[in-house]
Amino acid sequence: MKRVFSSLSLAEVHHAKNLLEAEGIHAWVRNEFLSGAMGEVPFTECQPELWVADAADSARAEQVLREGMQRGPG
């Protein structure tokens, strides 16, 4: 398991997850429901994170995200 992306925007994290899954990379979102704890817990501990199941996929996942996030939707 390895974290490959994080953002304060849950929508952006889910967009990144969709990009990876379209390429056949299994990923999941962590801290999806911790936004309510912000203030009590540092925001860096609460922000949504995208993780890949297989650390061997992390380099490919990071490249897919770089290209996909630059290109944007559509």
mmCIF file of C-alpha atoms in Angstrom:
data_model
loop_
_atom_site.group_PDB
_atom_site.id
_atom_site.type_symbol
_atom_site.label_atom_id
_atom_site.label_comp_id
_atom_site.label_asym_id
_atom_site.label_seq_id
_atom_site.Cartn_x
_atom_site.Cartn_y
_atom_site.Cartn_z
ATOM 1 C CA MET A 1 0.000 0.000 0.000
ATOM 2 C CA LYS A 2 1.226 3.464 -0.831
ATOM 3 C CA ARG A 3 -0.269 6.943 -0.780
ATOM 4 C CA VAL A 4 -0.084 8.526 -4.236
ATOM 5 C CA PHE A 5 -2.231 11.654 -3.904
ATOM 6 C CA SER A 6 -3.920 13.905 -1.366
ATOM 7 C CA SER A 7 -5.973 17.082 -1.538
ATOM 8 C CA LEU A 8 -8.296 19.133 0.615
ATOM 9 C CA SER A 9 -10.876 18.606 -2.148
ATOM 10 C CA LEU A 10 -12.692 15.290 -1.835
ATOM 11 C CA ALA A 11 -13.985 15.701 -5.398
ATOM 12 C CA GLU A 12 -10.416 16.029 -6.687
ATOM 13 C CA VAL A 13 -9.350 12.874 -4.840
ATOM 14 C CA HIS A 14 -12.265 10.929 -6.304
ATOM 15 C CA HIS A 15 -11.431 12.260 -9.771
ATOM 16 C CA ALA A 16 -7.870 10.967 -9.286
ATOM 17 C CA LYS A 17 -9.249 7.601 -8.141
ATOM 18 C CA ASN A 18 -11.365 7.382 -11.302
ATOM 19 C CA LEU A 19 -8.308 8.126 -13.447
ATOM 20 C CA LEU A 20 -6.389 5.273 -11.826
ATOM 21 C CA GLU A 21 -9.239 2.785 -12.000
ATOM 22 C CA ALA A 22 -9.696 3.578 -15.705
ATOM 23 C CA GLU A 23 -6.085 2.402 -16.124
ATOM 24 C CA GLY A 24 -6.704 -0.783 -14.129
ATOM 25 C CA ILE A 25 -4.935 0.395 -10.958
ATOM 26 C CA HIS A 26 -6.823 -0.561 -7.795
ATOM 27 C CA ALA A 27 -7.028 2.452 -5.473
ATOM 28 C CA TRP A 28 -9.091 3.642 -2.522
ATOM 29 C CA VAL A 29 -9.741 6.861 -0.617
ATOM 30 C CA ARG A 30 -8.738 7.201 3.027
ATOM 31 C CA ASN A 31 -9.869 9.943 5.440
ATOM 32 C CA GLU A 32 -12.967 10.484 3.335
ATOM 33 C CA PHE A 33 -15.156 11.329 6.315
ATOM 34 C CA LEU A 34 -12.683 13.139 8.584
ATOM 35 C CA SER A 35 -13.398 16.674 7.384
ATOM 36 C CA GLY A 36 -15.705 17.158 10.384
ATOM 37 C CA ALA A 37 -12.747 16.654 12.692
ATOM 38 C CA MET A 38 -10.770 19.569 11.230
ATOM 39 C CA GLY A 39 -9.961 22.033 13.963
ATOM 40 C CA GLU A 40 -9.791 19.317 16.584
ATOM 41 C CA VAL A 41 -7.261 17.399 14.494
ATOM 42 C CA PRO A 42 -4.670 19.088 12.227
ATOM 43 C CA PHE A 43 -5.981 19.451 8.676
ATOM 44 C CA THR A 44 -2.961 17.546 7.350
ATOM 45 C CA GLU A 45 -4.230 14.518 9.249
ATOM 46 C CA CYS A 46 -7.787 14.927 7.933
ATOM 47 C CA GLN A 47 -7.336 15.556 4.243
ATOM 48 C CA PRO A 48 -8.556 12.844 1.882
ATOM 49 C CA GLU A 49 -5.788 10.612 0.530
ATOM 50 C CA LEU A 50 -5.621 8.249 -2.414
ATOM 51 C CA TRP A 51 -3.782 4.976 -1.885
ATOM 52 C CA VAL A 52 -2.875 2.156 -4.255
ATOM 53 C CA ALA A 53 -3.087 -1.425 -3.093
ATOM 54 C CA ASP A 54 0.162 -2.543 -4.699
ATOM 55 C CA ALA A 55 3.196 -0.329 -4.059
ATOM 56 C CA ALA A 56 4.629 -1.628 -7.343
ATOM 57 C CA ASP A 57 1.857 0.327 -9.129
ATOM 58 C CA SER A 58 2.769 3.612 -7.434
ATOM 59 C CA ALA A 59 5.162 4.968 -10.104
ATOM 60 C CA ARG A 60 2.654 4.227 -12.882
ATOM 61 C CA ALA A 61 -0.162 5.680 -10.756
ATOM 62 C CA GLU A 62 1.767 8.899 -10.175
ATOM 63 C CA GLN A 63 2.401 9.258 -13.909
ATOM 64 C CA VAL A 64 -1.269 8.645 -14.744
ATOM 65 C CA LEU A 65 -2.243 11.297 -12.191
ATOM 66 C CA ARG A 66 0.299 13.833 -13.458
ATOM 67 C CA GLU A 67 -0.947 13.457 -17.021
ATOM 68 C CA GLY A 68 -4.627 13.234 -16.109
ATOM 69 C CA MET A 69 -4.662 16.184 -13.738
ATOM 70 C CA GLN A 70 -2.849 18.399 -16.264
ATOM 71 C CA ARG A 71 -5.283 17.466 -18.994
ATOM 72 C CA GLY A 72 -8.334 18.040 -16.800
ATOM 73 C CA PRO A 73 -11.833 16.682 -17.368
ATOM 74 C CA GLY A 74 -13.174 16.069 -20.840
#
